[in-house]
Short mmCIF file of C-alpha atoms in Angstrom, two decimals:
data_model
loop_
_atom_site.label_atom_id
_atom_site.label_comp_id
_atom_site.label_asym_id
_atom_site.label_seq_id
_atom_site.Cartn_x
_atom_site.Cartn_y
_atom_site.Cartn_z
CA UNK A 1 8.86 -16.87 7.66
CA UNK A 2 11.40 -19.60 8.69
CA UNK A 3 10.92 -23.20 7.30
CA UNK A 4 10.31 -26.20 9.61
CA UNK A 5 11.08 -28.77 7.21
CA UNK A 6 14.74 -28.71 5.55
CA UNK A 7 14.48 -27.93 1.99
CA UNK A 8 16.43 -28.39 -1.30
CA UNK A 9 19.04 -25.46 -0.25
CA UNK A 10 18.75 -24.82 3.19
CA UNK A 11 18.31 -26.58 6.52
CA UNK A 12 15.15 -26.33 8.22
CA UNK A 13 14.24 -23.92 11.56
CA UNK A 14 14.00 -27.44 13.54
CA UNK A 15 17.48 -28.99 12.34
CA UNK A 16 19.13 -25.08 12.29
CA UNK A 17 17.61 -24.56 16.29
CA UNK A 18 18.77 -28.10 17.37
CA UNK A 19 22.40 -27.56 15.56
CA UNK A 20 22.78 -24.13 17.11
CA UNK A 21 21.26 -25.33 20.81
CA UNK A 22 23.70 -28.42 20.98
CA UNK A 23 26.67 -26.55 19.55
CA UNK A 24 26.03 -23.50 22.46
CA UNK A 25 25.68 -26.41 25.37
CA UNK A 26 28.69 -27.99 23.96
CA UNK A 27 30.85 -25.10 24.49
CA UNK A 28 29.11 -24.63 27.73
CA UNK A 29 30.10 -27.71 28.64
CA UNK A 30 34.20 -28.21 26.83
CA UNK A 31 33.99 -24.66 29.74
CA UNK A 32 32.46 -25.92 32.94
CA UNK A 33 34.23 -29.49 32.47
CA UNK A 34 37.66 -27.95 32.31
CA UNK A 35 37.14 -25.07 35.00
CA UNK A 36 35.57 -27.78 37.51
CA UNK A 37 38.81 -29.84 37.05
CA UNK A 38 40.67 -27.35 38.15
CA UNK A 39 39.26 -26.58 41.54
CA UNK A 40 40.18 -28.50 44.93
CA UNK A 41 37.43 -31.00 45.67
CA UNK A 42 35.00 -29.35 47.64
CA UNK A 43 31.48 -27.90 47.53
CA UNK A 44 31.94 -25.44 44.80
CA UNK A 45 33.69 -28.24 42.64
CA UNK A 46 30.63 -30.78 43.32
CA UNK A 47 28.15 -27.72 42.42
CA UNK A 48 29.96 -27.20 39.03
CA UNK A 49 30.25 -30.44 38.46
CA UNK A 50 26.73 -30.99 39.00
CA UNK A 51 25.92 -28.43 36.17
CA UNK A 52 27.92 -30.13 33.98
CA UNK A 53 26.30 -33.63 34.01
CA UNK A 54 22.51 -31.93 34.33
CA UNK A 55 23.55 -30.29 31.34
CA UNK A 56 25.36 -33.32 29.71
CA UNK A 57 22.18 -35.35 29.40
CA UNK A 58 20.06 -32.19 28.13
CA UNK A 59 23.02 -32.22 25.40
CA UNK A 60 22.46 -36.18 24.61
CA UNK A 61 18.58 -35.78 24.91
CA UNK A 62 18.89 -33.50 22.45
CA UNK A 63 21.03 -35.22 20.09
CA UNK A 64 18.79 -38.03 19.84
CA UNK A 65 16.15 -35.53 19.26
CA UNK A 66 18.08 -34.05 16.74
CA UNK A 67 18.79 -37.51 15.36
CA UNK A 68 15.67 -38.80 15.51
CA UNK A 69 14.56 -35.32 13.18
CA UNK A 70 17.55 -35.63 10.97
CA UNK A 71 15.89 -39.51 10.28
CA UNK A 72 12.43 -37.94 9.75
CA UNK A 73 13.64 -34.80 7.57
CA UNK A 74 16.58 -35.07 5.33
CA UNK A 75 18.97 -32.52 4.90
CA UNK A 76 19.46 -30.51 2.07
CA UNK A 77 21.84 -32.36 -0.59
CA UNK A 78 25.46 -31.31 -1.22
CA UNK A 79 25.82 -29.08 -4.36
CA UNK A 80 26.67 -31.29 -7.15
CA UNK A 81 29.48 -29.39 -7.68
CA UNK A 82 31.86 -30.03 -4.60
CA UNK A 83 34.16 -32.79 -5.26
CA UNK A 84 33.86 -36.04 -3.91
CA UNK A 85 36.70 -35.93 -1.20
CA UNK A 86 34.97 -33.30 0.07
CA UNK A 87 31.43 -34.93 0.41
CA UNK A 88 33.52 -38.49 1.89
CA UNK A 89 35.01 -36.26 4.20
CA UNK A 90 31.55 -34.17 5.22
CA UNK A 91 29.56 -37.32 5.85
CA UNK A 92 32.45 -38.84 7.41
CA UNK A 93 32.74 -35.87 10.18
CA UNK A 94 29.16 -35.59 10.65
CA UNK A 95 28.32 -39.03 11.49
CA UNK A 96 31.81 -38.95 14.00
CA UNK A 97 30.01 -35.87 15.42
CA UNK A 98 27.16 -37.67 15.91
CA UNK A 99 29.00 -40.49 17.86
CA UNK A 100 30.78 -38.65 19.46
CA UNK A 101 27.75 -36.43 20.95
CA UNK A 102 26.23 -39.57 22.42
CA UNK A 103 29.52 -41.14 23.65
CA UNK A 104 31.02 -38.38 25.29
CA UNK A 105 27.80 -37.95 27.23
CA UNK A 106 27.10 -41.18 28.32
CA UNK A 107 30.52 -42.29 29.14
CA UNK A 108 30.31 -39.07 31.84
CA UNK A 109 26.78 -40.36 32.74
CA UNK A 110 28.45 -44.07 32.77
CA UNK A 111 31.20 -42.68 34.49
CA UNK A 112 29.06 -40.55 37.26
CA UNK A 113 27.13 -44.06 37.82
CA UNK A 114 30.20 -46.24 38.61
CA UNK A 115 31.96 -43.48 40.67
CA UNK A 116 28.60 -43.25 43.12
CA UNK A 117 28.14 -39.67 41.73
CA UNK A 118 24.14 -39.84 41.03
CA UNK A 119 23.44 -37.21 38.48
CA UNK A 120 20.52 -35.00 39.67
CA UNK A 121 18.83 -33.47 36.64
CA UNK A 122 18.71 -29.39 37.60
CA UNK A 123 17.57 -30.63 41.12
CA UNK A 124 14.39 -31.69 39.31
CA UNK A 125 15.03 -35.35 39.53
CA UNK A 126 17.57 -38.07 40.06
CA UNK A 127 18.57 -39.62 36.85
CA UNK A 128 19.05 -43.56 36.79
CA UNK A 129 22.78 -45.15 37.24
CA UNK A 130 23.70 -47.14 34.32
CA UNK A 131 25.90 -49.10 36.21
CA UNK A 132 26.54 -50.02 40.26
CA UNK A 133 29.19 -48.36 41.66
CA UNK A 134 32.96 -50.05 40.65
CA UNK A 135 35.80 -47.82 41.65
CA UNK A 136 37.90 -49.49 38.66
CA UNK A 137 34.99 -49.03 36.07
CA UNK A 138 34.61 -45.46 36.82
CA UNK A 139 38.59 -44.92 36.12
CA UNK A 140 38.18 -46.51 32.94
CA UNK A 141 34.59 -44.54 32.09
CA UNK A 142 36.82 -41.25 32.84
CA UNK A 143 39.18 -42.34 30.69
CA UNK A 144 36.95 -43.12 28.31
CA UNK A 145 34.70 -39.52 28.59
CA UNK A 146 37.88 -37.50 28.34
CA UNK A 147 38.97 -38.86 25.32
CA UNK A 148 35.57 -39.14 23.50
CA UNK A 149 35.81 -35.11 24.69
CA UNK A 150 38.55 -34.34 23.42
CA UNK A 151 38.22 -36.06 20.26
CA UNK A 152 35.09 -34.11 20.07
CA UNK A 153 36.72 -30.57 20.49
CA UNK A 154 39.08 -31.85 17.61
CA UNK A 155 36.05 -32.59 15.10
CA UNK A 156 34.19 -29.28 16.36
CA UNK A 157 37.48 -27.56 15.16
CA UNK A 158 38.06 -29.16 11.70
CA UNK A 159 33.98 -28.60 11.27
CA UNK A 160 34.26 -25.00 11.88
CA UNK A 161 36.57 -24.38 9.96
CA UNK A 162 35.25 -26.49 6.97
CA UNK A 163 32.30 -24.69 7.20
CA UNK A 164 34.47 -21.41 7.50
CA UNK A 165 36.49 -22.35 4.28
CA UNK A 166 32.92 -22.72 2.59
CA UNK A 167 31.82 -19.48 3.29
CA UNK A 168 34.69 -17.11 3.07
CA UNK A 169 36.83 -19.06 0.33
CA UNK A 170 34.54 -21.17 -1.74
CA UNK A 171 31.54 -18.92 -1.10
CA UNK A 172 29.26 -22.35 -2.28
CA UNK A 173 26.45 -21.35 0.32
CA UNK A 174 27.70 -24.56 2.53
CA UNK A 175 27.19 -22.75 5.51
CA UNK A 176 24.35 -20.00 4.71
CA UNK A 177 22.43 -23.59 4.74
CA UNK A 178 22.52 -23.81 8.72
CA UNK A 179 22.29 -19.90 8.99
CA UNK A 180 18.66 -18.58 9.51
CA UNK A 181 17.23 -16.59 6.30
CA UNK A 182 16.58 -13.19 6.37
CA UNK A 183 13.58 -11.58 4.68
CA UNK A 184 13.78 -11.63 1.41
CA UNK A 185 16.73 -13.44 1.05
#
């Protein structure tokens, strides 16, 4: 039976679910961003785009959630074995994941505000502007949402493969920790 509550070695089903959820809508997202830039502006464009911003403030909902349990459940310790570099550089790149989660999302939500572009939430609801609409503002808030983006695709990268490194080369359990358990395992 899977854990709620993170324990000594392994993350718990709460922290694994919200990890695996935000990292799915993220890729989602790095997809639908890119292929909506690429069409003409017309209807289809606005419909993708739409989809992207509904789903870019389900992503930074549920990075606060995830946050918010992260505050309220601690995460397993690193193994007292891995060097100290490497636990400076794993808190560094979490908590720069972590910004960068919220920034990129609310710089497009910032963005979509001062360009006039309401963001409709699924068609459920309107969402609130941040800001009044400022045709200089929402360049820089592009700006600003692409590079928080991109910055973010290069962290997801070096986090991968950190976690890849753990598993294949090290073999320390590193990444087993955000894996579900099997049975008996």
């Amino acid at each position: 039976m899977a854990q709620l509550h993170s324990t000594n070695e392994s993350y718990g089903i709460i922290a694994q679910s919200l990890h695996w959820l935000v990292a799915a809508l993220v890729f989602v997202q790095l997809g639908l961003g890119l292929y909506s830039a690429t069409l003409p502006l017309s209807l289809a464009r606005l419909q993708w785009l739409s989809r992207h911003k509904s789903l870019g403030i389900a992503v930074l909902a549920l990075v606060l959630i995830r946050l918010a349990w992260r505050w309220l459940n601690q995460p397993p310790a690193l193994p007292d074995t891995m060097p100290a570099w490497q636990r400076t550089a794993a808190a560094i790149t979490h908590w720069l994941l972590y910004a960068l989660l919220l920034i990129a999302p609310l710089a497009g939500w910032l963005h979509a505000s001062a360009a006039g572009l309401s963001v409709n939430w699924f068609g459920w609801f309107q969402v609130p502007d941040l800001v009044p609409k400022q045709v200089q503002l929402a360049a820089v808030l592009l700006v600003a949402h692409k590079t928080a983006v991109a910055l973010l695709a290069i962290l997801i990268v070096w986090h991968v493969s950190g976690a890849l490194v753990h598993a294949f080369a090290y073999r320390d359990g590193i990444m087993q920790r955000m894996l579900p358990r099997r049975r008996g395992a």
